[in-house]
CSV table of N, CA, C and O and ligand atoms in Angstrom, one decimal:
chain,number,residue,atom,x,y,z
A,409,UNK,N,0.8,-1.2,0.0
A,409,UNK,CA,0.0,0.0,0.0
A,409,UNK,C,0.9,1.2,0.0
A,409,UNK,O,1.9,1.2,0.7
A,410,UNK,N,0.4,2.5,-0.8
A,410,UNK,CA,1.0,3.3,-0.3
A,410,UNK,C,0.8,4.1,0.4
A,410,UNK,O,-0.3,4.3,0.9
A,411,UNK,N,2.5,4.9,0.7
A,411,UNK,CA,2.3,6.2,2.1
A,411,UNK,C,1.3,6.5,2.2
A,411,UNK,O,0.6,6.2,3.2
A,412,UNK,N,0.8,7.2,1.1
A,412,UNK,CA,-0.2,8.3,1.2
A,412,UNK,C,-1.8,8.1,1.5
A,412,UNK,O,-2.5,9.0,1.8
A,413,UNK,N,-2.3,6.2,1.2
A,413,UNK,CA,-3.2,6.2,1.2
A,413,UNK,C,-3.3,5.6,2.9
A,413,UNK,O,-4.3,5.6,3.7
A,414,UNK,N,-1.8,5.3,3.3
A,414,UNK,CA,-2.0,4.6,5.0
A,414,UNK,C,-2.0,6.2,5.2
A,414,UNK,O,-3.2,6.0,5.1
A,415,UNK,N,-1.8,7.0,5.4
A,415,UNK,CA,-2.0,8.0,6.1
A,415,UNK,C,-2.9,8.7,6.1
A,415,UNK,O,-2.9,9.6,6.9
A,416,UNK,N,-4.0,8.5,5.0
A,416,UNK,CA,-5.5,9.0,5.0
A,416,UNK,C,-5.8,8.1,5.9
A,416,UNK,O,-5.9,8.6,7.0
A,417,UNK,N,-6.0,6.8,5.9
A,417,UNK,CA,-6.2,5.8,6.2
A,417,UNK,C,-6.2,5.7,8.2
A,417,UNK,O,-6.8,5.0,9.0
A,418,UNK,N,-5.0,6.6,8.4
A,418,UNK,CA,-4.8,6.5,10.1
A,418,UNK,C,-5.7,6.6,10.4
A,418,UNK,O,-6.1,5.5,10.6
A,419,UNK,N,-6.9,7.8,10.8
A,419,UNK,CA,-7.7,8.2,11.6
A,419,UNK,C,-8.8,6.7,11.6
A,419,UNK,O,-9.8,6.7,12.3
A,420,UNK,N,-8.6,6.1,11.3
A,420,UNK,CA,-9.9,5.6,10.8
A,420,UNK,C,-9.7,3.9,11.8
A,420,UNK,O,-10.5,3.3,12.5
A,421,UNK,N,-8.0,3.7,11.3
A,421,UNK,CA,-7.2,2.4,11.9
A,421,UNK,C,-7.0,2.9,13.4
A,421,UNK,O,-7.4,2.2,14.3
A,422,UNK,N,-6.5,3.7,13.4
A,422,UNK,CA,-6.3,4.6,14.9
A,422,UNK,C,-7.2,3.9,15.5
A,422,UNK,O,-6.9,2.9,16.1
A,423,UNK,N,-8.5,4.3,15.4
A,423,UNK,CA,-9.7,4.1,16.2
A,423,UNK,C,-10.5,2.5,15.8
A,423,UNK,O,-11.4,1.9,16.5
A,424,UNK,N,-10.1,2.1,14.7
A,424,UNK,CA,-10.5,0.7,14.6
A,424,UNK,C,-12.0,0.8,14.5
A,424,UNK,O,-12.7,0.2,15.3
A,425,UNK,N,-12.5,1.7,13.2
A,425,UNK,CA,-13.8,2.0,12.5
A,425,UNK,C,-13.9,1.1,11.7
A,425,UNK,O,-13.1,0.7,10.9
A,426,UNK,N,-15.3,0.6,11.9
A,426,UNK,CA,-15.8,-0.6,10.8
A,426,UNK,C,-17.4,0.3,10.5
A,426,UNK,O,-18.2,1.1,11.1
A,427,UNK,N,-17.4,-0.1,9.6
A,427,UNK,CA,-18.9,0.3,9.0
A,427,UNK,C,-20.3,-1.2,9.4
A,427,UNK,O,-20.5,-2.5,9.3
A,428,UNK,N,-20.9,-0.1,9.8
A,428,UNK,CA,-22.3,-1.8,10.4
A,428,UNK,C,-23.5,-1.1,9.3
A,428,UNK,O,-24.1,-0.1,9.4
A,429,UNK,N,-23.5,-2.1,8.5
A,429,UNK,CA,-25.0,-2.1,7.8
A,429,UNK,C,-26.2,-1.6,8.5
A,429,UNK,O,-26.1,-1.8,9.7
A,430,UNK,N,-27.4,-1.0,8.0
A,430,UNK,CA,-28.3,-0.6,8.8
A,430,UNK,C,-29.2,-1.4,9.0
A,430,UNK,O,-30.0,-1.5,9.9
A,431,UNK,N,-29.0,-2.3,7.7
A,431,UNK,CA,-30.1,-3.0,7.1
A,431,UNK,C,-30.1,-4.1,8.0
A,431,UNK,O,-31.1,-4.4,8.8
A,432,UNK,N,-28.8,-5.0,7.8
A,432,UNK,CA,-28.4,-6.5,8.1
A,432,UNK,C,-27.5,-6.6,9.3
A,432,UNK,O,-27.4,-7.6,10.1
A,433,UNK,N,-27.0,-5.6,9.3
A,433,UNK,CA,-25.9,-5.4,11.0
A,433,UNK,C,-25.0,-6.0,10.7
A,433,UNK,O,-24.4,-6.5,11.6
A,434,UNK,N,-24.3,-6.3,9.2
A,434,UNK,CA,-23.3,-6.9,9.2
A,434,UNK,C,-22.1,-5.6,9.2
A,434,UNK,O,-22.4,-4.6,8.5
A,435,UNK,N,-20.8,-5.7,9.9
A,435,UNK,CA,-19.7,-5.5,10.2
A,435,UNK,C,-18.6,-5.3,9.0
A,435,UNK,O,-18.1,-6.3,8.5
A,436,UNK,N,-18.3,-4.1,8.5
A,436,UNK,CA,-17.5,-4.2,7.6
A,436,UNK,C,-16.6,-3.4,8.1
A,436,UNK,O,-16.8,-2.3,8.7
A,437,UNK,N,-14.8,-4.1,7.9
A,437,UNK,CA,-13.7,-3.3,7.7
A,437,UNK,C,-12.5,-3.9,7.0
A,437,UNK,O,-12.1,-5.1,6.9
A,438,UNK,N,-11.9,-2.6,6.2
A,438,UNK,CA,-12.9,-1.3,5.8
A,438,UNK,C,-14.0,-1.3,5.8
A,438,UNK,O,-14.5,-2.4,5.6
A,439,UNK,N,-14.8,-0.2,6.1
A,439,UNK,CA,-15.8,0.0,5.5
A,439,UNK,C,-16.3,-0.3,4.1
A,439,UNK,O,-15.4,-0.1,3.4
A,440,UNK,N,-17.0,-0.5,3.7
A,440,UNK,CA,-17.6,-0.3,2.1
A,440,UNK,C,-19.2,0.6,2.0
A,440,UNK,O,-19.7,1.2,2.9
A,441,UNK,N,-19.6,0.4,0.6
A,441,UNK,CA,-20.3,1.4,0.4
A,441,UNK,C,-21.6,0.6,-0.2
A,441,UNK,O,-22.6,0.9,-0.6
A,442,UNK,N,-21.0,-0.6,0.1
A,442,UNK,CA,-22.3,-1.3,-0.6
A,442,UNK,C,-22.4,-2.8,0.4
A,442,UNK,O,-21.3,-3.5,0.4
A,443,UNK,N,-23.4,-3.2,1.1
A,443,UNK,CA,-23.2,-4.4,1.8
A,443,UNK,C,-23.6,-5.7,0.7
A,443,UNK,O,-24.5,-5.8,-0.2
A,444,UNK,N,-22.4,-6.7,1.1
A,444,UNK,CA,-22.5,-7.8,0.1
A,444,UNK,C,-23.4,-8.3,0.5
A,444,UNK,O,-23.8,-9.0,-0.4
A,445,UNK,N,-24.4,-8.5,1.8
A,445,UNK,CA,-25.4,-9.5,2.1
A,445,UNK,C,-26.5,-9.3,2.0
A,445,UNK,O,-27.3,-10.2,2.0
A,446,UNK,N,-26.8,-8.0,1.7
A,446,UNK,CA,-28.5,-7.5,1.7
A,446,UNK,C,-28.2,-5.8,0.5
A,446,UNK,O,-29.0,-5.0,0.8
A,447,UNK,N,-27.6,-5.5,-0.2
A,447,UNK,CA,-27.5,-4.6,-1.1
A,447,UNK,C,-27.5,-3.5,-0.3
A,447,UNK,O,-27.5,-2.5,-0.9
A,448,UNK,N,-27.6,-3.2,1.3
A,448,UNK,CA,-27.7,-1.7,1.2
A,448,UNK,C,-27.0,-1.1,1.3
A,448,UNK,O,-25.9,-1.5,1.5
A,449,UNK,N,-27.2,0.4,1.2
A,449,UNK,CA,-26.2,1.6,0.9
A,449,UNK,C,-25.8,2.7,2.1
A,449,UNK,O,-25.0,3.7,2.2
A,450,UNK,N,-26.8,2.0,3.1
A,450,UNK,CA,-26.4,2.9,4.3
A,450,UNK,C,-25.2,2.3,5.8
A,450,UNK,O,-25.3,1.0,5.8
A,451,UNK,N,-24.6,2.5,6.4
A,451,UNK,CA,-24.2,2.1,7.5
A,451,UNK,C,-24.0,3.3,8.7
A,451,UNK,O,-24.2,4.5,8.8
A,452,UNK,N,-23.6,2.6,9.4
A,452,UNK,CA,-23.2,3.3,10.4
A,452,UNK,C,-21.9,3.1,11.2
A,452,UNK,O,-21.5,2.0,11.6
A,453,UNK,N,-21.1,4.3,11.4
A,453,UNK,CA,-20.1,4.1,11.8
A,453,UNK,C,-19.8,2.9,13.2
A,453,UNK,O,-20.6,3.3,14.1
A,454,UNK,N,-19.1,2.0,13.6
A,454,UNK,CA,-19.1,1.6,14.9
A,454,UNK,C,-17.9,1.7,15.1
A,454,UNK,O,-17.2,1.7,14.1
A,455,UNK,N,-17.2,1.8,16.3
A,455,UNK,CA,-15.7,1.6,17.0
A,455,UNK,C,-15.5,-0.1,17.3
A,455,UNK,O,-15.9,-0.6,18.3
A,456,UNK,N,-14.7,-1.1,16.3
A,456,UNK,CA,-14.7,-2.6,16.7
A,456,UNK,C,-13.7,-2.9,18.2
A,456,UNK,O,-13.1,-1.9,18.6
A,457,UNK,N,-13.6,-3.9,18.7
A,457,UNK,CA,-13.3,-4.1,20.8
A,457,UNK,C,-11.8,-4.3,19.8
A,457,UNK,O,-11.8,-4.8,18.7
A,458,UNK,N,-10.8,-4.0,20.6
A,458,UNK,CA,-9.1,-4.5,20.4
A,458,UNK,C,-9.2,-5.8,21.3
A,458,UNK,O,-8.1,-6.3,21.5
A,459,UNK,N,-10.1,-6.2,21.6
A,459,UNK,CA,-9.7,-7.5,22.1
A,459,UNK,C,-10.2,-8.8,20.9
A,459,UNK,O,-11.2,-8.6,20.3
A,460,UNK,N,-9.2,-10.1,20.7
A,460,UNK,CA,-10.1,-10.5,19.7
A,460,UNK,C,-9.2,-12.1,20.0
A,460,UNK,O,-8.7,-12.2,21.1
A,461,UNK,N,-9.0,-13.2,19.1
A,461,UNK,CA,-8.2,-14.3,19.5
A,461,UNK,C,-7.6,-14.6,18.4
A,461,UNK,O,-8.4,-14.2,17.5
A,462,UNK,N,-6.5,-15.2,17.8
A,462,UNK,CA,-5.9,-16.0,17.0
A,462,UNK,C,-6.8,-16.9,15.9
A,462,UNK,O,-6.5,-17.9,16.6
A,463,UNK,N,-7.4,-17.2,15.3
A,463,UNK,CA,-8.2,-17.5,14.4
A,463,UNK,C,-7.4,-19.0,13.8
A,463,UNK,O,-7.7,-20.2,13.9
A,464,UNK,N,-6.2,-18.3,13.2
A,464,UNK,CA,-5.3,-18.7,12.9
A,464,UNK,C,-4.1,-18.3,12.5
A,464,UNK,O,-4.0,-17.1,12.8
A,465,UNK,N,-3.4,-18.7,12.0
A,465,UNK,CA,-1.8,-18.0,11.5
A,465,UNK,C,-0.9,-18.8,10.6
A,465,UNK,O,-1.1,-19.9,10.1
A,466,UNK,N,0.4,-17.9,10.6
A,466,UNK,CA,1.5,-18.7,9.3
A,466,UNK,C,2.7,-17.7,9.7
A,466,UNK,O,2.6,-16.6,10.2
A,467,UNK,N,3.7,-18.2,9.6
A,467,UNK,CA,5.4,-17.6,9.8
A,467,UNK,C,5.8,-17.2,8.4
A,467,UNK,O,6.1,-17.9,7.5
A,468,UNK,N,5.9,-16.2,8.4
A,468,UNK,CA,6.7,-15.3,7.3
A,468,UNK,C,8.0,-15.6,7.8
A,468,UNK,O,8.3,-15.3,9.0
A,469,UNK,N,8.9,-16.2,6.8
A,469,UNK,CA,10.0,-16.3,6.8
A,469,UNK,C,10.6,-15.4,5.9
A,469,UNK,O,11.1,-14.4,6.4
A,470,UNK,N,10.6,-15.4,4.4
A,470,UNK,CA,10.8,-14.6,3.3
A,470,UNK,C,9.9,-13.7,3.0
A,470,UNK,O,9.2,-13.8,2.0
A,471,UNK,N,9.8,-12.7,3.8
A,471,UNK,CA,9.2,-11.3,3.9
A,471,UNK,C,9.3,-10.4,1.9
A,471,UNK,O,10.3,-10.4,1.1
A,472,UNK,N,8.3,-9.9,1.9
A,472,UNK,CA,8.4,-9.0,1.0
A,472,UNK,C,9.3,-7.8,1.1
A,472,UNK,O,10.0,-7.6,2.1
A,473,UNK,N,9.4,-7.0,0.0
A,473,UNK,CA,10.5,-5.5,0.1
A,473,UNK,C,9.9,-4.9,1.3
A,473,UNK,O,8.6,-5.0,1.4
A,474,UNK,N,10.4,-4.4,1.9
A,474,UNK,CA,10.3,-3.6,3.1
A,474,UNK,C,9.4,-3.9,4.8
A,474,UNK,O,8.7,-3.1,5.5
A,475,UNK,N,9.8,-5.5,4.9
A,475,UNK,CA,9.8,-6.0,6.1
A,475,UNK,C,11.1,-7.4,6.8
A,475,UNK,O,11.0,-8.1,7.9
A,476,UNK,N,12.1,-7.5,5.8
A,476,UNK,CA,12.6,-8.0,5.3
A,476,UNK,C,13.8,-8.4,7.0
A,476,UNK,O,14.3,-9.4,7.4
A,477,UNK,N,13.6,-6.7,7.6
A,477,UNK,CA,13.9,-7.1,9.2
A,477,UNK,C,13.5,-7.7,9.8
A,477,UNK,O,14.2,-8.4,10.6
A,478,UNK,N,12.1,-7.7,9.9
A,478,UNK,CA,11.3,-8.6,10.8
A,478,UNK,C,11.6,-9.8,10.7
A,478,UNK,O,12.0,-10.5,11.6
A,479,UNK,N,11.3,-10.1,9.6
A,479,UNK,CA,11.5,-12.1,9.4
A,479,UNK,C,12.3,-12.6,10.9
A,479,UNK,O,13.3,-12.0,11.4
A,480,UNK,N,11.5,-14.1,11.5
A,480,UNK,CA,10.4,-14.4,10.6
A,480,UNK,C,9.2,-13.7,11.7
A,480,UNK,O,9.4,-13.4,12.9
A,481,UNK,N,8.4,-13.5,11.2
A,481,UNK,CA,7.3,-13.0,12.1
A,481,UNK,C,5.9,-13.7,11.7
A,481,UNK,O,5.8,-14.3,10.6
A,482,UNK,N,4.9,-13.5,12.5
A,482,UNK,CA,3.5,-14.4,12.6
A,482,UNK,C,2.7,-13.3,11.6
A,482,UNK,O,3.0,-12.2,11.4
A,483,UNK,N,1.8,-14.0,11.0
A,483,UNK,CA,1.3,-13.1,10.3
A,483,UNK,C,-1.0,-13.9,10.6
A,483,UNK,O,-1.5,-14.8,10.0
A,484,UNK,N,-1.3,-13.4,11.2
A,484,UNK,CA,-2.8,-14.1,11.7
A,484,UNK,C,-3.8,-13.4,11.2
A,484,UNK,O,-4.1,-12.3,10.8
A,485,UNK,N,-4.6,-14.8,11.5
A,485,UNK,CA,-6.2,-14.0,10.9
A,485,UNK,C,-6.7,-13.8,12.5
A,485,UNK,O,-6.6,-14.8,13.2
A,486,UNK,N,-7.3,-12.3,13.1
A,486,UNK,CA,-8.1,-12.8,14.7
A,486,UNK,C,-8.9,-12.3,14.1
A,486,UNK,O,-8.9,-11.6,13.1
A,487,UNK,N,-10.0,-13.0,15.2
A,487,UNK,CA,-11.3,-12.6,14.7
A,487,UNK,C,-11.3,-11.5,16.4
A,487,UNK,O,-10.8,-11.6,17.5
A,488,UNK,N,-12.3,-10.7,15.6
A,488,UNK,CA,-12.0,-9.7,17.1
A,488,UNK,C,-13.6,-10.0,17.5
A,488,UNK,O,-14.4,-10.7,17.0
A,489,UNK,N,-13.7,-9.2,18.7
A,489,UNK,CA,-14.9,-9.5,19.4
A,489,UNK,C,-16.0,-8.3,19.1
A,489,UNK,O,-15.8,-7.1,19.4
A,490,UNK,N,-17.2,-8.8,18.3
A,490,UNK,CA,-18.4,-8.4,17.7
A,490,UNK,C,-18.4,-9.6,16.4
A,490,UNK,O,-19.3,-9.8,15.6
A,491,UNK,N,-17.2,-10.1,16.4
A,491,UNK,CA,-17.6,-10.6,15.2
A,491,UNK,C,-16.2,-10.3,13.8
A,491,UNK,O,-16.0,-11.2,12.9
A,492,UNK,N,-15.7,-9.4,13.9
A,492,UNK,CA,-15.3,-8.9,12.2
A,492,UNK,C,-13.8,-9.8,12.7
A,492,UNK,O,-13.2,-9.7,13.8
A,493,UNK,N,-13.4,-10.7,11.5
A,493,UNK,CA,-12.1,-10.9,11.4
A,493,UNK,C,-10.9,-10.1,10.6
A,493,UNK,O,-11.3,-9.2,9.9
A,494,UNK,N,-9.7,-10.3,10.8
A,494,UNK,CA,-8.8,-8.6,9.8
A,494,UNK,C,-7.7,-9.8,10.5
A,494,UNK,O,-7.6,-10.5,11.5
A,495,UNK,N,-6.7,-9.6,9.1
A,495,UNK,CA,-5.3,-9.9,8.8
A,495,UNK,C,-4.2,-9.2,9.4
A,495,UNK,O,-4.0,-8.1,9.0
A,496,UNK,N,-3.6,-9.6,10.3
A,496,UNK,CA,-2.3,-8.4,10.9
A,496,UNK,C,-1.4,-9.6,11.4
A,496,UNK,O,-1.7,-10.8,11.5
A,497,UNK,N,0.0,-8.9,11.7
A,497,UNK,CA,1.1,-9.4,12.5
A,497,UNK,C,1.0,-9.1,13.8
A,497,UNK,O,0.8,-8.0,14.4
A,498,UNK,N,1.1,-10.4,14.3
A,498,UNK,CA,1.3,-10.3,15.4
A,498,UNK,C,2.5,-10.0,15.7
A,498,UNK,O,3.4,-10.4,15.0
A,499,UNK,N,2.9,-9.1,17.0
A,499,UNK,CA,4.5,-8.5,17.2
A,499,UNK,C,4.6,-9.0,18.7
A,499,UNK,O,3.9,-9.8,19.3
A,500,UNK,N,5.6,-8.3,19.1
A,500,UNK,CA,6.6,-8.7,20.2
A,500,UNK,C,6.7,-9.9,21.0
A,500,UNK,O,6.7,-9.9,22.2
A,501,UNK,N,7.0,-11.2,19.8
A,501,UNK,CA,6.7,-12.3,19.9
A,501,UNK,C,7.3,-13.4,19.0
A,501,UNK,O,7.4,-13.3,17.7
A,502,UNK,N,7.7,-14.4,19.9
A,502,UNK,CA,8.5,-15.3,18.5
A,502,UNK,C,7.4,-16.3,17.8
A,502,UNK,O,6.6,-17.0,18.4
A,503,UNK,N,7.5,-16.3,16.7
A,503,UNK,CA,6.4,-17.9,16.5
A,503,UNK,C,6.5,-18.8,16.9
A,503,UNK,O,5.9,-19.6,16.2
A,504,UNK,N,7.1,-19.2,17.8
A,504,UNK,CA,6.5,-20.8,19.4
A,504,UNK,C,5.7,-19.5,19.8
A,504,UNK,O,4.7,-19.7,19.1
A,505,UNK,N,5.4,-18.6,20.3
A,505,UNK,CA,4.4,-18.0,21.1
A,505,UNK,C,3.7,-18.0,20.7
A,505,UNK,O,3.1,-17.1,21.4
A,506,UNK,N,2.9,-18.4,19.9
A,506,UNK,CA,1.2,-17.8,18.8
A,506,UNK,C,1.2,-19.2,19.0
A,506,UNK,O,2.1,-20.0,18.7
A,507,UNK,N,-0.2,-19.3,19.7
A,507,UNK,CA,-1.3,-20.6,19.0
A,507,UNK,C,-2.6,-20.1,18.5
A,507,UNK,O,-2.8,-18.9,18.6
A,508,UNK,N,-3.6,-21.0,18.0
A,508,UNK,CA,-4.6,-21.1,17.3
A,508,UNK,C,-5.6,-20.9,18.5
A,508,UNK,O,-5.8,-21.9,19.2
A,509,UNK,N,-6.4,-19.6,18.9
A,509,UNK,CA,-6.7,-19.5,19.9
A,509,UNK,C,-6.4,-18.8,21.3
A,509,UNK,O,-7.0,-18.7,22.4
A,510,UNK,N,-5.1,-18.1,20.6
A,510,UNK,CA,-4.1,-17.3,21.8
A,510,UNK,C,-5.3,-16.2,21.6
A,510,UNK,O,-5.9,-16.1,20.6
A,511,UNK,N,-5.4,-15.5,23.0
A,511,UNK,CA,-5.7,-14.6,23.2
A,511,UNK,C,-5.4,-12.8,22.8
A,511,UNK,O,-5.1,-12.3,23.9
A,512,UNK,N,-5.4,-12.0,22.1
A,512,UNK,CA,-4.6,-11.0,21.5
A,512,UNK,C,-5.5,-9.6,21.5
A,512,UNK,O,-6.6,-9.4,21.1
A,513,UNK,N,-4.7,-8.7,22.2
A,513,UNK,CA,-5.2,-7.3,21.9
A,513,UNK,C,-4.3,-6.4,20.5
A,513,UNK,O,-3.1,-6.3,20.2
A,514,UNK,N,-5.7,-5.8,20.0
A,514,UNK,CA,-4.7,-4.9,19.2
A,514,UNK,C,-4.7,-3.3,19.2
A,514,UNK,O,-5.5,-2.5,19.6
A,515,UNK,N,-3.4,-3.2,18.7
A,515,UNK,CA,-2.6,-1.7,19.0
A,515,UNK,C,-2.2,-1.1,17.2
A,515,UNK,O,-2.0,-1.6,16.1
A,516,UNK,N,-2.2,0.2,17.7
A,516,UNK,CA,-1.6,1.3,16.6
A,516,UNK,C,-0.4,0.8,16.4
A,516,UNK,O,0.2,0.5,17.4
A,517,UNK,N,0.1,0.7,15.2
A,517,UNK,CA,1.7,0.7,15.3
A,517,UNK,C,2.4,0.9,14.2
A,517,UNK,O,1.8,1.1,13.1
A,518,UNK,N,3.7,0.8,14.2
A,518,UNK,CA,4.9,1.2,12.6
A,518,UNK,C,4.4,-0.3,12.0
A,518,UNK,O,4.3,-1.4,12.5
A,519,UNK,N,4.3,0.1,10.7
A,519,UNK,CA,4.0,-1.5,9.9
A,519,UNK,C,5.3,-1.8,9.3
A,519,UNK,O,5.7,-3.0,9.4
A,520,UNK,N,6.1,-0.7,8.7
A,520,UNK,CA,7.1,-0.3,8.0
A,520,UNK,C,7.8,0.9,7.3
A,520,UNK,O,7.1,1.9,7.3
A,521,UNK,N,9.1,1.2,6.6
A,521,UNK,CA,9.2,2.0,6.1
A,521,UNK,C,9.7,1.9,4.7
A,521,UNK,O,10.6,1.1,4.3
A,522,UNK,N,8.8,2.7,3.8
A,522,UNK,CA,9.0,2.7,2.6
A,522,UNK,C,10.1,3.1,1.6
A,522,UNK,O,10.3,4.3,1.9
A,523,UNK,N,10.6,2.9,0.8
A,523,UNK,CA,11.7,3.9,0.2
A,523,UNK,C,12.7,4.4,0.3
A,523,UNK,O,12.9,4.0,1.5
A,524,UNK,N,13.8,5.0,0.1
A,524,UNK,CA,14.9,5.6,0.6
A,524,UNK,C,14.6,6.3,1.5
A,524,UNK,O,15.1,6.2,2.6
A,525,UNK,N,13.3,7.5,1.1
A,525,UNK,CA,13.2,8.5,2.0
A,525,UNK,C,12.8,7.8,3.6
A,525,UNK,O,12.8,8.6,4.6
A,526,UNK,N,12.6,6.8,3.7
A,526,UNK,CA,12.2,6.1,5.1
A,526,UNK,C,10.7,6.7,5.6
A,526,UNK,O,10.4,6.8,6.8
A,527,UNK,N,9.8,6.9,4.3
A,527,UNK,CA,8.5,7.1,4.7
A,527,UNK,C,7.9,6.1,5.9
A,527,UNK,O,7.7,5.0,5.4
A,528,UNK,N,7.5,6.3,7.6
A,528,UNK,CA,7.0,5.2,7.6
A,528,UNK,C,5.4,5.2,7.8
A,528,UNK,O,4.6,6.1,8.3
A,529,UNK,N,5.2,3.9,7.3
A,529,UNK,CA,3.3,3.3,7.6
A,529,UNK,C,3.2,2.7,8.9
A,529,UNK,O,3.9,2.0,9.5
A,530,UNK,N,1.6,3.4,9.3
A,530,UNK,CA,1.6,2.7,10.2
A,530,UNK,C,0.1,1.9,9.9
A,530,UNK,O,-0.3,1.6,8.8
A,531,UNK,N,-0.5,1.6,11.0
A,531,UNK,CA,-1.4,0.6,10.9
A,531,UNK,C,-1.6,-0.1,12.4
A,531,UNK,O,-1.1,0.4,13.4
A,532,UNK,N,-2.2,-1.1,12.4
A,532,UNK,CA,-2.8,-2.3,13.6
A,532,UNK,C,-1.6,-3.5,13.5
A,532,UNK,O,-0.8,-3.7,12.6
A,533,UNK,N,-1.7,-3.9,14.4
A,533,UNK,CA,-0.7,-4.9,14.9
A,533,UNK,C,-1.3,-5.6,16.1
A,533,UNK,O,-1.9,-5.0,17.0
A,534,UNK,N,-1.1,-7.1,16.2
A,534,UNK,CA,-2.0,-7.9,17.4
A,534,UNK,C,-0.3,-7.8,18.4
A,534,UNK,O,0.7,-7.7,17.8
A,535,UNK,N,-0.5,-8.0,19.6
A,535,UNK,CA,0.1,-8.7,20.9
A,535,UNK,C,-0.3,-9.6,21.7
A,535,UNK,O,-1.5,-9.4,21.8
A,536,UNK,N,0.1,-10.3,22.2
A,536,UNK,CA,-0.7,-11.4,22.9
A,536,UNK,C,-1.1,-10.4,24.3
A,536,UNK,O,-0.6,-9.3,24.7
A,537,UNK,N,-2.2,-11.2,24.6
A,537,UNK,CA,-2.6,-10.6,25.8
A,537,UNK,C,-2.3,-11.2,26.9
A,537,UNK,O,-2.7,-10.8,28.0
B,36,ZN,ZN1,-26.6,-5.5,5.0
């Protein structure tokens, strides 16, 4: 992703905004503009809980361009609590520490830095709880 679209993008990750259908109450994040389950066009904003569990996971060993430090690091699906699941790394943790099920809060954090200029992104990141 780029800089510029994670940094529109903070306010929103900051606070861990999901869009809830009005129609069907289903939970989107991102947000979208159209619900896949019932067509409608309206939502409403909600704040989703930072508390959520391990779903599941996988060890990035061979990192893409610009995470290439981290290796190897966990990379999980949690499902958080209301319901909405979201993709993140889990941090300050080796992979023996992540199970299927671990418990995890999540936080604001550096995702990476891009480019020479050392732009950095940030974003969500799980920790064990
Ligand atoms: Zn709906």
């Amino acid at each position: 992703m780029q800089p510029q679209r994670y940094w529109r993008e903070i306010p929103r990750r900051y606070r861990l905004e999901a869009g809830k259908c009005r129609k069907c109450g289903k939970v989107f994040m991102p947000p979208r503009l159209i619900c896949d389950a019932c067509r409608c066009t309206e939502f409403d904003m909600v704040r989703l809980s930072d508390k959520g569990k391990v779903h599941t996971y996988t060890v990035i060993r061979i990192a893409p361009s610009g995470f290439g430090e981290q290796v190897p690091f966990v990379l999980a699906l949690v499902d958080l609590e209301g319901g909405v699941r979201l993709t993140m790394q889990v941090a300050d943790c080796g992979p023996e520490d992540v199970k299927i099920g671990s418990p995890v809060k999540v936080e604001f954090r550096k995702i990476n830095e891009v480019g020479k200029s050392g732009v950095i992104c940030y974003g969500y990141k799980a920790v064990l709880a």
